[in-house]
JSON list of C-alpha atoms in Angstrom, two decimals:
[
{"chain": "A", "resi": 1077, "resn": "MET", "atom": "CA", "xyz": [9.96, 60.38, -54.28]},
{"chain": "A", "resi": 1078, "resn": "ASN", "atom": "CA", "xyz": [7.52, 63.18, -54.97]},
{"chain": "A", "resi": 1079, "resn": "PRO", "atom": "CA", "xyz": [5.55, 63.68, -51.71]},
{"chain": "A", "resi": 1080, "resn": "ILE", "atom": "CA", "xyz": [2.21, 63.51, -53.52]},
{"chain": "A", "resi": 1081, "resn": "LEU", "atom": "CA", "xyz": [3.23, 60.23, -55.16]},
{"chain": "A", "resi": 1082, "resn": "ALA", "atom": "CA", "xyz": [4.24, 58.94, -51.73]},
{"chain": "A", "resi": 1083, "resn": "ILE", "atom": "CA", "xyz": [0.71, 59.69, -50.54]},
{"chain": "A", "resi": 1084, "resn": "VAL", "atom": "CA", "xyz": [-0.72, 57.94, -53.63]},
{"chain": "A", "resi": 1085, "resn": "VAL", "atom": "CA", "xyz": [1.44, 54.87, -52.91]},
{"chain": "A", "resi": 1086, "resn": "GLY", "atom": "CA", "xyz": [0.38, 54.81, -49.25]},
{"chain": "A", "resi": 1087, "resn": "ALA", "atom": "CA", "xyz": [-3.29, 55.15, -50.14]},
{"chain": "A", "resi": 1088, "resn": "THR", "atom": "CA", "xyz": [-2.94, 52.43, -52.77]},
{"chain": "A", "resi": 1089, "resn": "LEU", "atom": "CA", "xyz": [-1.43, 50.08, -50.23]},
{"chain": "A", "resi": 1090, "resn": "LEU", "atom": "CA", "xyz": [-4.47, 50.71, -48.02]},
{"chain": "A", "resi": 1091, "resn": "THR", "atom": "CA", "xyz": [-6.75, 49.68, -50.87]},
{"chain": "A", "resi": 1092, "resn": "VAL", "atom": "CA", "xyz": [-5.23, 46.21, -50.71]},
{"chain": "A", "resi": 1093, "resn": "VAL", "atom": "CA", "xyz": [-7.41, 45.73, -47.63]},
{"chain": "A", "resi": 1094, "resn": "THR", "atom": "CA", "xyz": [-10.48, 46.13, -49.84]},
{"chain": "A", "resi": 1095, "resn": "ILE", "atom": "CA", "xyz": [-9.04, 43.67, -52.36]},
{"chain": "A", "resi": 1096, "resn": "ALA", "atom": "CA", "xyz": [-8.51, 41.18, -49.54]},
{"chain": "A", "resi": 1097, "resn": "TYR", "atom": "CA", "xyz": [-12.12, 41.72, -48.43]},
{"chain": "A", "resi": 1098, "resn": "GLY", "atom": "CA", "xyz": [-13.13, 41.05, -52.02]},
{"chain": "A", "resi": 1099, "resn": "GLY", "atom": "CA", "xyz": [-11.50, 37.65, -51.64]},
{"chain": "A", "resi": 1100, "resn": "THR", "atom": "CA", "xyz": [-13.82, 36.83, -48.76]},
{"chain": "A", "resi": 1101, "resn": "PHE", "atom": "CA", "xyz": [-16.76, 37.96, -50.88]},
{"chain": "A", "resi": 1102, "resn": "LEU", "atom": "CA", "xyz": [-15.62, 35.62, -53.66]},
{"chain": "A", "resi": 1103, "resn": "LEU", "atom": "CA", "xyz": [-15.33, 32.78, -51.18]},
{"chain": "A", "resi": 1104, "resn": "ARG", "atom": "CA", "xyz": [-18.95, 33.33, -50.16]},
{"chain": "A", "resi": 1105, "resn": "VAL", "atom": "CA", "xyz": [-20.00, 33.48, -53.81]},
{"chain": "A", "resi": 1106, "resn": "ALA", "atom": "CA", "xyz": [-18.14, 30.25, -54.60]},
{"chain": "A", "resi": 1107, "resn": "THR", "atom": "CA", "xyz": [-19.65, 28.38, -51.64]},
{"chain": "A", "resi": 1108, "resn": "GLY", "atom": "CA", "xyz": [-23.19, 29.35, -52.59]},
{"chain": "A", "resi": 1109, "resn": "GLY", "atom": "CA", "xyz": [-23.59, 32.09, -50.00]},
{"chain": "A", "resi": 1110, "resn": "TYR", "atom": "CA", "xyz": [-24.93, 34.44, -52.64]},
{"chain": "A", "resi": 1111, "resn": "PRO", "atom": "CA", "xyz": [-27.23, 33.52, -55.56]},
{"chain": "A", "resi": 1112, "resn": "PHE", "atom": "CA", "xyz": [-25.18, 34.68, -58.56]},
{"chain": "A", "resi": 1113, "resn": "ASN", "atom": "CA", "xyz": [-25.17, 33.10, -62.02]},
{"chain": "A", "resi": 1114, "resn": "ASP", "atom": "CA", "xyz": [-22.08, 31.74, -63.78]},
{"chain": "A", "resi": 1115, "resn": "LEU", "atom": "CA", "xyz": [-21.50, 34.96, -65.75]},
{"chain": "A", "resi": 1116, "resn": "GLN", "atom": "CA", "xyz": [-21.52, 37.01, -62.57]},
{"chain": "A", "resi": 1117, "resn": "LYS", "atom": "CA", "xyz": [-19.21, 34.59, -60.78]},
{"chain": "A", "resi": 1118, "resn": "SER", "atom": "CA", "xyz": [-16.66, 34.61, -63.59]},
{"chain": "A", "resi": 1119, "resn": "PHE", "atom": "CA", "xyz": [-16.76, 38.41, -63.92]},
{"chain": "A", "resi": 1120, "resn": "PHE", "atom": "CA", "xyz": [-16.40, 38.85, -60.14]},
{"chain": "A", "resi": 1121, "resn": "ARG", "atom": "CA", "xyz": [-13.34, 36.55, -60.18]},
{"chain": "A", "resi": 1122, "resn": "ALA", "atom": "CA", "xyz": [-11.85, 38.43, -63.13]},
{"chain": "A", "resi": 1123, "resn": "GLY", "atom": "CA", "xyz": [-12.47, 41.81, -61.49]},
{"chain": "A", "resi": 1124, "resn": "HIS", "atom": "CA", "xyz": [-10.86, 40.67, -58.26]},
{"chain": "A", "resi": 1125, "resn": "ALA", "atom": "CA", "xyz": [-7.82, 39.19, -60.02]},
{"chain": "A", "resi": 1126, "resn": "HIS", "atom": "CA", "xyz": [-7.29, 42.25, -62.20]},
{"chain": "A", "resi": 1127, "resn": "ALA", "atom": "CA", "xyz": [-7.52, 44.55, -59.19]},
{"chain": "A", "resi": 1128, "resn": "GLY", "atom": "CA", "xyz": [-4.82, 42.66, -57.32]},
{"chain": "A", "resi": 1129, "resn": "VAL", "atom": "CA", "xyz": [-2.43, 42.26, -60.23]},
{"chain": "A", "resi": 1130, "resn": "LEU", "atom": "CA", "xyz": [-2.80, 45.80, -61.56]},
{"chain": "A", "resi": 1131, "resn": "VAL", "atom": "CA", "xyz": [-2.36, 47.41, -58.13]},
{"chain": "A", "resi": 1132, "resn": "ILE", "atom": "CA", "xyz": [0.90, 45.51, -57.71]},
{"chain": "A", "resi": 1133, "resn": "LEU", "atom": "CA", "xyz": [1.96, 46.44, -61.25]},
{"chain": "A", "resi": 1134, "resn": "GLY", "atom": "CA", "xyz": [1.13, 50.10, -60.56]},
{"chain": "A", "resi": 1135, "resn": "LEU", "atom": "CA", "xyz": [3.20, 50.13, -57.38]},
{"chain": "A", "resi": 1136, "resn": "VAL", "atom": "CA", "xyz": [6.12, 48.47, -59.19]},
{"chain": "A", "resi": 1137, "resn": "CYS", "atom": "CA", "xyz": [5.87, 51.13, -61.92]},
{"chain": "A", "resi": 1138, "resn": "VAL", "atom": "CA", "xyz": [5.96, 53.97, -59.37]},
{"chain": "A", "resi": 1139, "resn": "LEU", "atom": "CA", "xyz": [8.98, 52.45, -57.62]},
{"chain": "A", "resi": 1140, "resn": "ALA", "atom": "CA", "xyz": [10.80, 51.67, -60.89]},
{"chain": "A", "resi": 1141, "resn": "GLN", "atom": "CA", "xyz": [10.34, 55.20, -62.14]},
{"chain": "A", "resi": 1142, "resn": "ASP", "atom": "CA", "xyz": [11.49, 56.61, -58.81]},
{"chain": "A", "resi": 1143, "resn": "ALA", "atom": "CA", "xyz": [14.57, 54.36, -58.80]},
{"chain": "A", "resi": 1144, "resn": "ALA", "atom": "CA", "xyz": [15.40, 55.39, -62.38]},
{"chain": "A", "resi": 1145, "resn": "GLY", "atom": "CA", "xyz": [15.09, 59.07, -61.48]},
{"chain": "A", "resi": 1146, "resn": "VAL", "atom": "CA", "xyz": [12.21, 59.78, -63.85]},
{"chain": "A", "resi": 1147, "resn": "GLY", "atom": "CA", "xyz": [11.01, 63.36, -63.49]},
{"chain": "A", "resi": 1148, "resn": "GLY", "atom": "CA", "xyz": [9.55, 66.19, -65.47]},
{"chain": "A", "resi": 1149, "resn": "GLY", "atom": "CA", "xyz": [5.99, 65.06, -64.85]},
{"chain": "A", "resi": 1150, "resn": "TRP", "atom": "CA", "xyz": [6.52, 61.64, -66.45]},
{"chain": "A", "resi": 1151, "resn": "GLU", "atom": "CA", "xyz": [6.47, 60.00, -63.02]},
{"chain": "A", "resi": 1152, "resn": "TRP", "atom": "CA", "xyz": [2.70, 60.50, -63.04]},
{"chain": "A", "resi": 1153, "resn": "ALA", "atom": "CA", "xyz": [2.31, 57.94, -65.83]},
{"chain": "A", "resi": 1154, "resn": "ALA", "atom": "CA", "xyz": [2.49, 55.16, -63.22]},
{"chain": "A", "resi": 1155, "resn": "VAL", "atom": "CA", "xyz": [-0.65, 56.57, -61.62]},
{"chain": "A", "resi": 1156, "resn": "GLY", "atom": "CA", "xyz": [-2.38, 55.70, -64.90]},
{"chain": "A", "resi": 1157, "resn": "VAL", "atom": "CA", "xyz": [-1.74, 52.03, -64.16]},
{"chain": "A", "resi": 1158, "resn": "LEU", "atom": "CA", "xyz": [-3.47, 52.46, -60.80]},
{"chain": "A", "resi": 1159, "resn": "VAL", "atom": "CA", "xyz": [-6.38, 54.25, -62.47]},
{"chain": "A", "resi": 1160, "resn": "ALA", "atom": "CA", "xyz": [-6.62, 51.38, -64.95]},
{"chain": "A", "resi": 1161, "resn": "ALA", "atom": "CA", "xyz": [-6.88, 48.95, -62.02]},
{"chain": "A", "resi": 1162, "resn": "ILE", "atom": "CA", "xyz": [-9.98, 50.80, -60.84]},
{"chain": "A", "resi": 1163, "resn": "LEU", "atom": "CA", "xyz": [-11.56, 51.11, -64.28]},
{"chain": "A", "resi": 1164, "resn": "ILE", "atom": "CA", "xyz": [-10.98, 47.51, -65.33]},
{"chain": "A", "resi": 1165, "resn": "SER", "atom": "CA", "xyz": [-12.17, 46.03, -62.05]},
{"chain": "A", "resi": 1166, "resn": "ALA", "atom": "CA", "xyz": [-15.20, 48.32, -62.00]},
{"chain": "A", "resi": 1167, "resn": "GLY", "atom": "CA", "xyz": [-16.03, 47.26, -65.55]},
{"chain": "A", "resi": 1168, "resn": "PHE", "atom": "CA", "xyz": [-16.01, 43.61, -64.56]},
{"chain": "A", "resi": 1169, "resn": "PHE", "atom": "CA", "xyz": [-18.06, 44.10, -61.38]},
{"chain": "A", "resi": 1170, "resn": "LEU", "atom": "CA", "xyz": [-20.55, 46.74, -62.47]},
{"chain": "A", "resi": 1171, "resn": "SER", "atom": "CA", "xyz": [-21.34, 45.25, -65.87]},
{"chain": "A", "resi": 1172, "resn": "VAL", "atom": "CA", "xyz": [-22.98, 42.16, -64.36]},
{"chain": "A", "resi": 1173, "resn": "LEU", "atom": "CA", "xyz": [-25.02, 43.68, -61.56]},
{"chain": "A", "resi": 1174, "resn": "GLY", "atom": "CA", "xyz": [-28.71, 42.88, -61.40]},
{"chain": "A", "resi": 1175, "resn": "ARG", "atom": "CA", "xyz": [-30.82, 39.77, -61.32]},
{"chain": "A", "resi": 1176, "resn": "ASP", "atom": "CA", "xyz": [-29.48, 36.97, -63.48]},
{"chain": "A", "resi": 1177, "resn": "PRO", "atom": "CA", "xyz": [-27.92, 39.00, -66.32]},
{"chain": "A", "resi": 1178, "resn": "LYS", "atom": "CA", "xyz": [-27.37, 37.03, -69.52]},
{"chain": "A", "resi": 1179, "resn": "ARG", "atom": "CA", "xyz": [-24.59, 39.28, -70.80]},
{"chain": "A", "resi": 1180, "resn": "PRO", "atom": "CA", "xyz": [-22.55, 42.25, -69.55]},
{"chain": "A", "resi": 1181, "resn": "GLY", "atom": "CA", "xyz": [-24.29, 45.63, -69.37]},
{"chain": "A", "resi": 1182, "resn": "ARG", "atom": "CA", "xyz": [-23.13, 49.06, -70.49]},
{"chain": "A", "resi": 1183, "resn": "ALA", "atom": "CA", "xyz": [-20.62, 49.37, -67.65]},
{"chain": "A", "resi": 1184, "resn": "ILE", "atom": "CA", "xyz": [-18.40, 47.01, -69.65]},
{"chain": "A", "resi": 1185, "resn": "ALA", "atom": "CA", "xyz": [-17.22, 50.21, -71.34]},
{"chain": "A", "resi": 1186, "resn": "LEU", "atom": "CA", "xyz": [-15.23, 50.90, -68.16]},
{"chain": "A", "resi": 1187, "resn": "LEU", "atom": "CA", "xyz": [-13.21, 47.76, -68.82]},
{"chain": "A", "resi": 1188, "resn": "TRP", "atom": "CA", "xyz": [-12.31, 48.92, -72.33]},
{"chain": "A", "resi": 1189, "resn": "ALA", "atom": "CA", "xyz": [-11.50, 52.43, -71.11]},
{"chain": "A", "resi": 1190, "resn": "GLY", "atom": "CA", "xyz": [-9.28, 50.89, -68.44]},
{"chain": "A", "resi": 1191, "resn": "ALA", "atom": "CA", "xyz": [-7.51, 48.76, -71.04]},
{"chain": "A", "resi": 1192, "resn": "ALA", "atom": "CA", "xyz": [-6.78, 51.88, -73.10]},
{"chain": "A", "resi": 1193, "resn": "VAL", "atom": "CA", "xyz": [-5.52, 53.79, -70.04]},
{"chain": "A", "resi": 1194, "resn": "LEU", "atom": "CA", "xyz": [-3.37, 50.81, -69.05]},
{"chain": "A", "resi": 1195, "resn": "THR", "atom": "CA", "xyz": [-1.81, 50.57, -72.50]},
{"chain": "A", "resi": 1196, "resn": "LEU", "atom": "CA", "xyz": [-0.98, 54.28, -72.67]},
{"chain": "A", "resi": 1197, "resn": "ALA", "atom": "CA", "xyz": [0.30, 54.36, -69.09]},
{"chain": "A", "resi": 1198, "resn": "LEU", "atom": "CA", "xyz": [2.59, 51.36, -69.58]},
{"chain": "A", "resi": 1199, "resn": "LEU", "atom": "CA", "xyz": [3.98, 52.84, -72.79]},
{"chain": "A", "resi": 1200, "resn": "ALA", "atom": "CA", "xyz": [4.71, 56.10, -70.98]},
{"chain": "A", "resi": 1201, "resn": "VAL", "atom": "CA", "xyz": [6.24, 54.35, -67.96]},
{"chain": "A", "resi": 1202, "resn": "GLY", "atom": "CA", "xyz": [8.45, 52.12, -70.09]},
{"chain": "A", "resi": 1203, "resn": "ILE", "atom": "CA", "xyz": [9.63, 54.93, -72.33]},
{"chain": "A", "resi": 1204, "resn": "SER", "atom": "CA", "xyz": [10.25, 57.25, -69.37]},
{"chain": "A", "resi": 1205, "resn": "ILE", "atom": "CA", "xyz": [12.42, 54.65, -67.64]},
{"chain": "A", "resi": 1206, "resn": "ILE", "atom": "CA", "xyz": [14.40, 53.97, -70.83]},
{"chain": "A", "resi": 1207, "resn": "VAL", "atom": "CA", "xyz": [14.95, 57.70, -71.38]},
{"chain": "A", "resi": 1208, "resn": "ALA", "atom": "CA", "xyz": [16.02, 58.20, -67.74]},
{"chain": "A", "resi": 1209, "resn": "GLY", "atom": "CA", "xyz": [18.44, 55.29, -68.04]},
{"chain": "A", "resi": 1210, "resn": "ALA", "atom": "CA", "xyz": [19.86, 56.56, -71.33]},
{"chain": "A", "resi": 1211, "resn": "SER", "atom": "CA", "xyz": [20.27, 60.05, -69.87]},
{"chain": "A", "resi": 1212, "resn": "ALA", "atom": "CA", "xyz": [22.13, 58.64, -66.89]},
{"chain": "A", "resi": 1213, "resn": "LEU", "atom": "CA", "xyz": [24.64, 56.97, -69.24]},
{"chain": "A", "resi": 1214, "resn": "GLY", "atom": "CA", "xyz": [25.95, 60.26, -70.22]}
]
């Protein structure tokens, strides 16, 4: 594995600690420890869930590309999935900050940017793995 990607993977694994802490935050929100409205609660849950799932997906993409022998710079496409995890989660969390918001704020644009990054990154990862596999056939 590219040494810089190894560092990215290690750092990403460390971020799982913050996702786990986010779970304790959600528990406090759900038990009434914090005065958030229903929109905020649902967006916080969605942001937390997307962070966890997309970080795992990003790590799987890095490992799948490495196992397939993807190179030539294409191995960096998996980092796009990890970037999307940040953007999407940030969009969910930041768009409902404030006192009793009735609808998401402008930070919701981060969610849509993350969705675009995720789509492009997954296309690149999938294609790069297929090409590496086809090249290995002969």
